[in-house]
CSV table of C-alpha atoms and ligand atoms in Angstrom, one decimal:
chain,number,residue,atom,x,y,z
A,1,MET,CA,91.0,93.0,66.6
A,2,SER,CA,92.9,91.6,63.4
A,3,THR,CA,95.8,89.2,64.2
A,4,SER,CA,97.6,89.3,60.9
A,5,ALA,CA,99.8,92.0,62.1
A,6,ALA,CA,100.3,90.4,65.6
A,7,THR,CA,103.3,88.3,66.4
A,8,ARG,CA,103.1,84.7,67.7
A,9,VAL,CA,106.4,84.5,69.7
A,10,THR,CA,108.4,81.1,69.1
A,11,GLY,CA,111.2,79.8,70.9
A,12,LEU,CA,110.1,80.6,74.7
A,13,PRO,CA,109.8,77.7,77.1
A,14,VAL,CA,106.0,77.1,76.9
A,15,ARG,CA,106.1,75.8,80.9
A,16,LEU,CA,107.9,77.2,84.0
A,17,THR,CA,110.0,74.7,85.6
A,18,ALA,CA,107.9,74.2,88.9
A,19,PRO,CA,106.9,71.5,91.2
A,20,ALA,CA,103.7,69.1,90.7
A,21,PRO,CA,100.6,71.3,92.4
A,22,GLY,CA,100.5,70.3,96.0
A,23,TRP,CA,96.8,71.9,96.6
A,24,GLU,CA,94.0,72.4,94.3
A,25,LEU,CA,90.8,74.7,94.4
A,26,ALA,CA,87.8,74.7,91.9
A,27,ALA,CA,85.6,77.6,90.3
A,28,ASP,CA,83.9,78.5,87.4
A,29,VAL,CA,86.2,81.1,86.5
A,30,CYS,CA,90.0,81.6,87.7
A,31,VAL,CA,90.6,85.4,87.5
A,32,VAL,CA,94.5,86.3,87.8
A,33,GLY,CA,94.8,90.0,89.3
A,34,SER,CA,92.9,92.1,91.5
A,35,GLY,CA,92.6,95.7,89.9
A,36,VAL,CA,89.8,97.2,88.3
A,37,ALA,CA,89.4,95.0,85.5
A,38,GLY,CA,90.0,92.0,87.3
A,39,LEU,CA,87.5,92.6,90.2
A,40,CYS,CA,84.8,93.8,87.8
A,41,VAL,CA,85.0,90.4,86.0
A,42,ALA,CA,84.4,88.6,89.0
A,43,LEU,CA,81.6,90.9,90.2
A,44,HIS,CA,80.1,90.1,86.4
A,45,ALA,CA,80.4,86.6,86.8
A,46,ARG,CA,79.0,86.3,90.0
A,47,ALA,CA,76.0,88.2,89.0
A,48,ALA,CA,75.9,85.7,86.6
A,49,GLY,CA,75.7,82.9,89.2
A,50,LEU,CA,79.2,81.7,88.7
A,51,SER,CA,81.5,80.6,91.2
A,52,VAL,CA,84.9,82.8,91.1
A,53,ALA,CA,88.2,82.5,92.2
A,54,VAL,CA,90.4,85.5,92.4
A,55,VAL,CA,94.0,85.0,92.5
A,56,THR,CA,96.7,88.0,93.1
A,57,LYS,CA,100.4,88.1,93.5
A,58,VAL,CA,100.7,90.0,96.5
A,59,ARG,CA,97.8,91.8,98.6
A,60,VAL,CA,94.5,92.6,96.7
A,61,ASP,CA,95.1,96.0,96.5
A,62,ASP,CA,98.8,96.2,95.3
A,63,GLY,CA,98.3,96.4,91.7
A,64,SER,CA,98.1,99.9,89.3
A,65,THR,CA,94.4,100.9,89.9
A,66,ARG,CA,95.1,102.2,93.5
A,67,TRP,CA,97.5,104.5,91.9
A,68,ALA,CA,95.4,106.0,89.4
A,69,GLN,CA,94.9,109.8,90.1
A,70,GLY,CA,93.3,111.6,87.2
A,71,GLY,CA,90.3,109.5,86.8
A,72,ILE,CA,87.6,108.1,84.0
A,73,ALA,CA,86.7,109.5,80.9
A,74,ALA,CA,83.1,109.1,80.1
A,75,VAL,CA,80.6,111.3,78.2
A,76,LEU,CA,78.2,112.9,80.8
A,77,ASP,CA,77.9,116.2,79.8
A,78,PRO,CA,74.8,116.6,77.3
A,79,ALA,CA,77.3,119.1,75.5
A,80,ASP,CA,79.8,116.5,74.7
A,81,THR,CA,79.2,113.2,72.4
A,82,PRO,CA,80.5,109.6,72.2
A,83,GLU,CA,81.7,110.6,68.7
A,84,ALA,CA,84.0,113.7,70.5
A,85,HIS,CA,85.2,110.6,72.7
A,86,ALA,CA,86.0,108.6,70.2
A,87,ARG,CA,87.7,111.4,67.9
A,88,ASP,CA,90.3,112.4,70.8
A,89,THR,CA,90.8,108.5,71.5
A,90,GLU,CA,91.8,107.7,68.0
A,91,VAL,CA,94.0,111.1,67.5
A,92,ALA,CA,95.7,110.3,70.5
A,93,GLY,CA,96.2,106.7,69.3
A,94,VAL,CA,97.8,108.2,66.4
A,95,GLY,CA,95.3,106.3,63.9
A,96,LEU,CA,96.2,103.1,65.1
A,97,CYS,CA,93.1,102.1,67.3
A,98,GLU,CA,90.5,99.6,65.8
A,99,PRO,CA,87.5,101.8,65.5
A,100,GLU,CA,85.0,99.2,66.6
A,101,ALA,CA,86.8,98.6,69.9
A,102,VAL,CA,86.6,102.6,70.4
A,103,SER,CA,83.0,102.7,69.9
A,104,VAL,CA,82.2,100.0,72.5
A,105,LEU,CA,84.3,101.9,74.5
A,106,VAL,CA,82.9,105.3,74.4
A,107,HIS,CA,79.2,104.1,73.8
A,108,GLU,CA,79.2,101.7,76.7
A,109,GLY,CA,81.4,103.7,79.2
A,110,PRO,CA,78.7,106.0,80.8
A,111,GLU,CA,76.5,102.8,81.7
A,112,ARG,CA,79.5,100.9,83.1
A,113,LEU,CA,80.5,104.1,85.3
A,114,ARG,CA,77.1,104.3,86.6
A,115,GLN,CA,77.1,100.7,87.7
A,116,LEU,CA,80.5,101.3,89.5
A,117,ILE,CA,78.6,104.2,91.4
A,118,ASP,CA,75.9,101.6,92.1
A,119,TRP,CA,78.7,99.0,93.5
A,120,GLY,CA,79.6,102.0,95.9
A,121,ALA,CA,82.3,104.3,94.5
A,122,ALA,CA,82.1,107.5,95.3
A,123,PHE,CA,83.0,110.4,92.9
A,124,ASP,CA,83.2,114.0,93.6
A,125,ARG,CA,80.4,116.3,93.3
A,126,ASP,CA,79.1,119.8,93.0
A,127,PRO,CA,77.4,121.1,95.8
A,128,SER,CA,74.1,120.0,93.5
A,129,GLY,CA,75.0,116.8,93.7
A,130,ARG,CA,76.3,116.7,89.9
A,131,LEU,CA,79.4,114.9,89.2
A,132,LEU,CA,82.4,117.0,88.6
A,133,LEU,CA,84.1,116.8,85.2
A,134,THR,CA,87.7,117.9,84.6
A,135,ARG,CA,90.0,117.9,81.2
A,136,GLU,CA,93.0,115.8,80.7
A,137,GLY,CA,95.7,115.8,77.7
A,138,GLY,CA,94.0,115.2,74.5
A,139,HIS,CA,90.4,115.5,75.7
A,140,SER,CA,88.3,118.1,73.5
A,141,ALA,CA,85.7,118.6,76.3
A,142,ASP,CA,85.6,117.8,80.2
A,143,ARG,CA,84.7,114.4,80.8
A,144,ILE,CA,87.1,113.1,83.6
A,145,VAL,CA,85.1,112.3,86.9
A,146,HIS,CA,87.3,111.8,89.8
A,147,ALA,CA,87.2,110.9,93.3
A,148,GLY,CA,89.0,112.3,96.4
A,149,GLY,CA,90.5,115.2,93.9
A,150,ASP,CA,93.6,113.0,92.7
A,151,ALA,CA,92.7,109.5,94.6
A,152,THR,CA,90.4,108.0,92.1
A,153,GLY,CA,92.1,104.8,91.7
A,154,SER,CA,92.0,104.5,95.4
A,155,GLU,CA,88.4,105.0,95.6
A,156,VAL,CA,87.6,102.4,92.7
A,157,GLN,CA,89.9,99.9,94.2
A,158,ARG,CA,88.2,100.4,97.8
A,159,ALA,CA,84.6,99.8,96.5
A,160,LEU,CA,85.3,97.0,94.2
A,161,GLN,CA,86.9,95.2,97.0
A,162,ASP,CA,84.4,95.8,99.3
A,163,ALA,CA,81.9,94.3,96.8
A,164,VAL,CA,84.2,91.1,96.1
A,165,ARG,CA,85.0,90.6,99.9
A,166,ALA,CA,81.3,90.8,100.8
A,167,ASP,CA,80.6,88.0,98.2
A,168,PRO,CA,81.0,84.2,99.4
A,169,GLY,CA,80.8,83.4,96.0
A,170,VAL,CA,84.6,84.9,95.7
A,171,THR,CA,87.6,83.0,96.8
A,172,LEU,CA,90.3,85.4,97.4
A,173,VAL,CA,94.1,84.0,97.3
A,174,GLU,CA,96.4,86.3,98.0
A,175,HIS,CA,100.4,86.1,97.5
A,176,ALA,CA,100.0,83.9,94.6
A,177,MET,CA,102.3,84.2,91.7
A,178,VAL,CA,100.9,82.9,88.7
A,179,LEU,CA,102.8,80.4,87.1
A,180,ASP,CA,101.3,78.4,83.9
A,181,LEU,CA,98.1,78.0,82.2
A,182,LEU,CA,96.7,74.5,82.4
A,183,THR,CA,94.7,73.1,79.7
A,184,ASP,CA,92.3,70.3,78.8
A,185,ALA,CA,92.9,67.7,76.0
A,186,THR,CA,91.5,70.0,73.1
A,187,GLY,CA,93.8,72.8,74.5
A,188,ARG,CA,91.2,74.7,76.5
A,189,ALA,CA,92.1,76.8,79.4
A,190,ALA,CA,91.5,74.6,82.3
A,191,GLY,CA,92.9,76.8,85.1
A,192,VAL,CA,96.5,77.8,86.4
A,193,THR,CA,99.3,76.9,88.4
A,194,LEU,CA,100.6,79.3,90.9
A,195,HIS,CA,102.7,79.7,93.9
A,196,VAL,CA,101.7,81.0,96.9
A,197,LEU,CA,104.1,82.1,99.1
A,198,GLY,CA,103.6,81.3,102.7
A,199,GLU,CA,100.5,83.3,103.8
A,200,GLY,CA,97.0,82.2,104.2
A,201,SER,CA,95.8,78.2,104.3
A,202,ALA,CA,97.6,77.3,100.9
A,203,ASP,CA,101.4,77.3,100.7
A,204,GLY,CA,103.9,76.2,97.9
A,205,VAL,CA,102.8,75.4,94.4
A,206,GLY,CA,99.0,74.7,93.7
A,207,ALA,CA,96.1,74.8,91.0
A,208,VAL,CA,93.1,76.5,90.4
A,209,ARG,CA,90.9,74.4,88.1
A,210,ALA,CA,88.3,76.6,86.1
A,211,ARG,CA,86.5,76.5,82.6
A,212,ALA,CA,87.7,79.8,82.1
A,213,VAL,CA,90.8,81.7,82.9
A,214,VAL,CA,90.7,85.4,82.6
A,215,LEU,CA,94.0,87.2,83.0
A,216,ALA,CA,93.8,90.9,84.4
A,217,THR,CA,97.4,91.0,85.8
A,218,GLY,CA,98.1,94.8,84.6
A,219,GLY,CA,101.4,96.1,83.2
A,220,MET,CA,104.9,95.9,82.7
A,221,GLY,CA,106.1,99.5,83.7
A,222,GLN,CA,108.9,97.6,85.9
A,223,VAL,CA,110.9,96.6,83.0
A,224,TYR,CA,112.0,100.3,82.8
A,225,ALA,CA,114.3,102.0,85.2
A,226,ALA,CA,111.7,104.5,86.2
A,227,THR,CA,108.0,104.1,86.2
A,228,THR,CA,104.6,105.1,87.7
A,229,ASN,CA,103.7,101.4,88.2
A,230,PRO,CA,103.9,99.9,91.1
A,231,PRO,CA,106.7,97.1,92.0
A,232,VAL,CA,103.9,94.1,90.8
A,233,SER,CA,103.8,95.3,87.3
A,234,THR,CA,106.0,93.0,85.6
A,235,GLY,CA,104.3,91.6,82.6
A,236,ASP,CA,103.3,88.4,84.0
A,237,GLY,CA,99.9,88.0,82.1
A,238,VAL,CA,101.6,88.8,78.7
A,239,ALA,CA,104.5,86.2,79.6
A,240,LEU,CA,102.1,83.6,80.6
A,241,GLY,CA,99.9,84.3,77.7
A,242,LEU,CA,102.8,84.1,75.4
A,243,ARG,CA,103.8,80.4,76.8
A,244,ALA,CA,100.6,79.4,76.3
A,245,GLY,CA,100.6,80.3,72.5
A,246,ALA,CA,98.4,83.3,73.1
A,247,VAL,CA,98.8,85.8,70.6
A,248,ALA,CA,100.3,88.9,71.6
A,249,THR,CA,100.5,92.7,69.8
A,250,ASP,CA,101.6,96.5,69.9
A,251,LEU,CA,104.3,95.7,72.7
A,252,GLU,CA,106.6,98.5,71.5
A,253,PHE,CA,103.6,100.9,72.5
A,254,VAL,CA,104.4,101.7,75.7
A,255,GLN,CA,103.4,104.9,76.8
A,256,PHE,CA,105.4,107.5,78.7
A,257,HIS,CA,103.5,109.7,81.0
A,258,PRO,CA,105.3,113.4,80.7
A,259,THR,CA,105.2,114.5,84.4
A,260,ALA,CA,106.2,111.9,87.0
A,261,LEU,CA,107.8,113.8,89.8
A,262,TYR,CA,111.5,113.9,89.5
A,263,LEU,CA,113.5,112.2,92.5
A,264,GLY,CA,116.9,113.0,91.6
A,265,PRO,CA,119.7,111.4,89.2
A,266,GLY,CA,119.5,108.0,91.2
A,267,ALA,CA,115.6,107.5,91.5
A,268,ARG,CA,114.6,104.2,90.4
A,269,GLY,CA,111.2,102.1,90.1
A,270,GLN,CA,108.1,103.3,91.3
A,271,GLN,CA,108.0,107.3,90.7
A,272,PRO,CA,105.3,109.6,92.4
A,273,LEU,CA,102.9,110.5,89.4
A,274,VAL,CA,102.1,114.2,88.8
A,275,SER,CA,98.4,114.1,87.4
A,276,GLU,CA,98.0,115.4,83.9
A,277,ALA,CA,94.5,116.8,85.7
A,278,LEU,CA,97.0,119.3,87.1
A,279,ARG,CA,97.5,120.5,83.9
A,280,GLY,CA,94.2,120.6,83.2
A,281,GLU,CA,93.4,122.9,85.8
A,282,GLY,CA,96.0,125.5,84.7
A,283,ALA,CA,99.4,124.4,85.7
A,284,VAL,CA,102.0,125.1,82.9
A,285,LEU,CA,105.3,123.5,81.7
A,286,ARG,CA,108.5,125.7,82.2
A,287,ASP,CA,112.3,125.0,81.3
A,288,GLY,CA,115.5,126.1,83.2
A,289,ALA,CA,114.9,129.5,82.5
A,290,GLY,CA,111.3,130.0,83.2
A,291,GLU,CA,109.9,129.8,79.9
A,292,ARG,CA,106.6,127.8,78.8
A,293,PHE,CA,107.8,125.7,75.9
A,294,MET,CA,104.6,123.8,75.0
A,295,ALA,CA,102.6,126.8,73.5
A,296,GLY,CA,104.4,126.4,70.0
A,297,VAL,CA,104.5,122.6,69.6
A,298,HIS,CA,100.7,121.9,69.7
A,299,PRO,CA,97.4,123.7,69.6
A,300,LEU,CA,96.5,122.1,72.9
A,301,ALA,CA,99.7,123.0,74.4
A,302,GLU,CA,100.3,121.3,77.7
A,303,LEU,CA,97.3,119.3,77.1
A,304,ALA,CA,98.4,118.1,74.1
A,305,PRO,CA,98.3,114.1,73.9
A,306,ARG,CA,100.8,112.5,76.0
A,307,ASP,CA,103.7,111.2,73.6
A,308,VAL,CA,103.4,114.9,72.4
A,309,VAL,CA,104.2,116.6,75.6
A,310,ALA,CA,106.7,113.5,76.8
A,311,LYS,CA,108.7,114.2,73.7
A,312,ALA,CA,108.7,117.9,74.2
A,313,ILE,CA,110.0,117.5,77.5
A,314,THR,CA,112.9,115.3,76.6
A,315,ARG,CA,113.6,117.5,73.7
A,316,VAL,CA,114.0,120.6,75.9
A,317,GLN,CA,116.1,117.9,78.5
A,318,LEU,CA,118.6,117.2,75.8
A,319,ARG,CA,118.9,120.7,74.5
A,320,ASP,CA,119.7,122.0,77.9
A,321,GLY,CA,121.5,119.0,79.2
A,322,VAL,CA,119.2,118.5,82.1
A,323,ASP,CA,117.5,115.8,83.4
A,324,HIS,CA,114.1,117.5,84.6
A,325,VAL,CA,111.6,120.5,83.7
A,326,TRP,CA,109.5,122.3,85.8
A,327,LEU,CA,105.9,122.0,86.3
A,328,ASP,CA,104.1,125.5,87.6
A,329,ALA,CA,101.2,124.8,89.5
A,330,ARG,CA,101.0,127.9,91.6
A,331,ASP,CA,98.0,129.4,89.9
A,332,VAL,CA,96.1,126.1,90.8
A,333,SER,CA,93.2,127.4,92.8
A,334,ASP,CA,92.6,125.0,95.7
A,335,LEU,CA,95.3,123.1,95.1
A,336,ALA,CA,95.7,121.0,98.4
A,337,ARG,CA,92.1,119.9,98.3
A,338,ARG,CA,91.7,119.2,94.8
A,339,PHE,CA,95.0,117.5,94.5
A,340,PRO,CA,95.8,116.0,98.0
A,341,THR,CA,97.9,113.0,96.7
A,342,ILE,CA,100.4,115.2,94.7
A,343,VAL,CA,100.7,117.9,97.3
A,344,ALA,CA,101.7,115.2,99.8
A,345,SER,CA,104.1,113.4,97.2
A,346,CYS,CA,105.8,116.9,96.8
A,347,CYS,CA,105.9,117.6,100.4
A,348,ALA,CA,107.7,114.6,100.7
A,349,ALA,CA,110.3,115.4,98.7
A,350,GLY,CA,110.4,118.7,100.2
A,351,ILE,CA,108.7,120.9,97.6
A,352,ASP,CA,105.6,123.3,98.4
A,353,PRO,CA,103.5,122.9,94.8
A,354,ALA,CA,101.7,126.1,95.9
A,355,THR,CA,104.8,128.3,96.2
A,356,GLU,CA,107.5,126.6,94.4
A,357,LEU,CA,107.9,124.8,90.5
A,358,VAL,CA,107.8,121.1,90.7
A,359,PRO,CA,110.5,119.3,88.9
A,360,VAL,CA,109.2,116.7,86.4
A,361,THR,CA,110.4,114.0,83.9
A,362,PRO,CA,108.6,111.4,82.0
A,363,ALA,CA,108.3,107.9,82.7
A,364,ALA,CA,107.1,104.6,81.7
A,365,HIS,CA,103.4,104.4,82.3
A,366,TYR,CA,101.1,102.3,80.3
A,367,ALA,CA,101.5,99.3,78.0
A,368,SER,CA,99.1,100.0,75.1
A,369,GLY,CA,99.6,96.8,73.5
A,370,GLY,CA,99.1,93.2,75.1
A,371,LEU,CA,97.3,90.1,74.7
A,372,VAL,CA,95.4,90.2,71.3
A,373,THR,CA,91.6,89.8,72.2
A,374,ASP,CA,88.3,90.2,70.2
A,375,LEU,CA,85.5,92.5,71.6
A,376,VAL,CA,84.4,90.0,74.3
A,377,GLY,CA,88.0,89.6,75.8
A,378,ARG,CA,88.6,86.2,74.1
A,379,THR,CA,92.3,85.6,73.5
A,380,THR,CA,93.3,83.4,70.7
A,381,VAL,CA,93.7,80.5,73.2
A,382,PRO,CA,89.9,79.2,73.8
A,383,GLY,CA,89.0,79.8,77.4
A,384,LEU,CA,91.5,82.1,78.1
A,385,TYR,CA,90.4,85.8,78.3
A,386,ALA,CA,92.5,89.1,79.2
A,387,CYS,CA,91.0,92.3,80.7
A,388,GLY,CA,92.7,95.8,81.1
A,389,GLU,CA,96.4,96.7,80.6
A,390,VAL,CA,97.3,93.3,80.2
A,391,ALA,CA,95.0,93.1,77.1
A,392,CYS,CA,95.3,94.6,73.6
A,393,THR,CA,91.8,95.4,72.6
A,394,GLY,CA,92.7,97.4,70.0
A,395,VAL,CA,91.3,100.8,71.8
A,396,HIS,CA,94.5,102.5,72.6
A,397,GLY,CA,96.1,102.5,69.2
A,398,ALA,CA,99.6,103.5,69.6
A,399,ASN,CA,99.4,105.8,72.7
A,400,ARG,CA,96.3,105.7,75.2
A,401,LEU,CA,94.0,108.9,75.9
A,402,ALA,CA,93.8,110.0,79.3
A,403,SER,CA,91.9,108.1,81.6
A,404,ASN,CA,90.6,105.8,79.0
A,405,SER,CA,92.5,102.7,80.7
A,406,LEU,CA,90.2,102.4,84.2
A,407,LEU,CA,87.5,103.1,81.6
A,408,GLU,CA,88.6,100.3,79.3
A,409,GLY,CA,88.6,97.6,82.4
A,410,LEU,CA,85.1,98.6,83.2
A,411,VAL,CA,83.3,98.2,79.7
A,412,PHE,CA,85.4,95.1,78.7
A,413,ALA,CA,85.0,93.3,82.3
A,414,ALA,CA,81.0,93.6,81.7
A,415,ARG,CA,81.6,92.1,78.5
A,416,ILE,CA,83.3,89.0,79.6
A,417,GLY,CA,81.0,88.8,82.3
A,418,ALA,CA,78.3,88.4,79.4
A,419,GLU,CA,80.4,86.1,77.4
A,420,LEU,CA,81.1,83.7,80.5
A,421,ALA,CA,77.2,83.9,81.7
A,422,ALA,CA,76.5,82.6,77.9
A,423,GLY,CA,79.0,80.1,77.8
B,501,LIG,C1,97.4,111.0,85.3
B,501,LIG,O1,96.4,111.6,86.4
B,501,LIG,O2,97.6,111.8,84.7
B,501,LIG,C2,97.2,109.8,84.6
B,501,LIG,C3,95.8,109.1,84.3
B,501,LIG,C4,95.8,108.0,83.1
B,501,LIG,O3,97.3,107.3,82.9
B,501,LIG,O4,95.3,107.9,82.3
């Protein structure tokens, strides 16, 4: 994407204060982060015969991927088209998407999804074996594949972890907080320093030497008081990139998910997500008087793009002086089988969504901006790549379309893999 409007932040420290590395390991590629983006880059790099070190802040499955509910958007229905998917993406992105990046996403998505299935991910299918497709906000067609009902991310994470763990060419370092980028005399990325906190064979500050570094560290939702993101989502990759002189952009475009489960006025940190797919299957929003309020706001009503729904909810909350609205899922068929994760979260909060209204409120959900990359994941620092939520490829514009995030990780990881293989 163009860097003309992007910001190069000055006045920041260029390195964190840390002791010199006390241990080292070497690989062709160092991947920082272990969600869909990081693990897919690792698998593609391995397919190209490269050795890979994956370093991750806590445990391998502690990132955002495992929490994704809704699914992965991909054009699989013969009645659907990549052009329609592109149009929906650009409408949700409020005209600020990069059309070339969007075109890559929607055209390459289906093939990458099939590859994920080949790697072992099992998605929900009808009795004849066809993938089940649902709809989420901003989509004009049913094109969301899902797994375990509303446990898509968990299945994606499991399949990728199994594949990576089975490969002796991948060294996995857990509990490793990345510190700074290492560079060679020409300024090219040459690895990272990191701090391993008392787990595994390495301990203390160390270094991974590599000829390419791929940041796949996810988002920064924990900057906000209430978020759907797990505790590890603290923006480490963007911070490292900025210290290393990489250009970041669109950091103000933080998407709020309209429906996090409302757990009371004191709720802080990660809040349970109530997937948009529930609205895709017929759930509706109601105010305190029981009235639906989305119908007059947008032609897609409850399935309008997320920013529209989140703002409408906030307006109702301000109008009525309340801190949540209600999601009515009582008419959704087969609720417990189709949405087991949500039903479990509700039950843990003492709510039966089959018979009761569910209190919901918006929460910080997704960073649409990040480190500027081109279409093969290169940041503005040679040898430093970014993939997934930490990157700004331009596909999301000001507001990501539902279920385009796992898809972006799949698609751009493959492109980074091809670039690493060529370089
Ligand atoms: C959801 O299931 O509502 C979230 C999916 C996404 O963020 O794309």
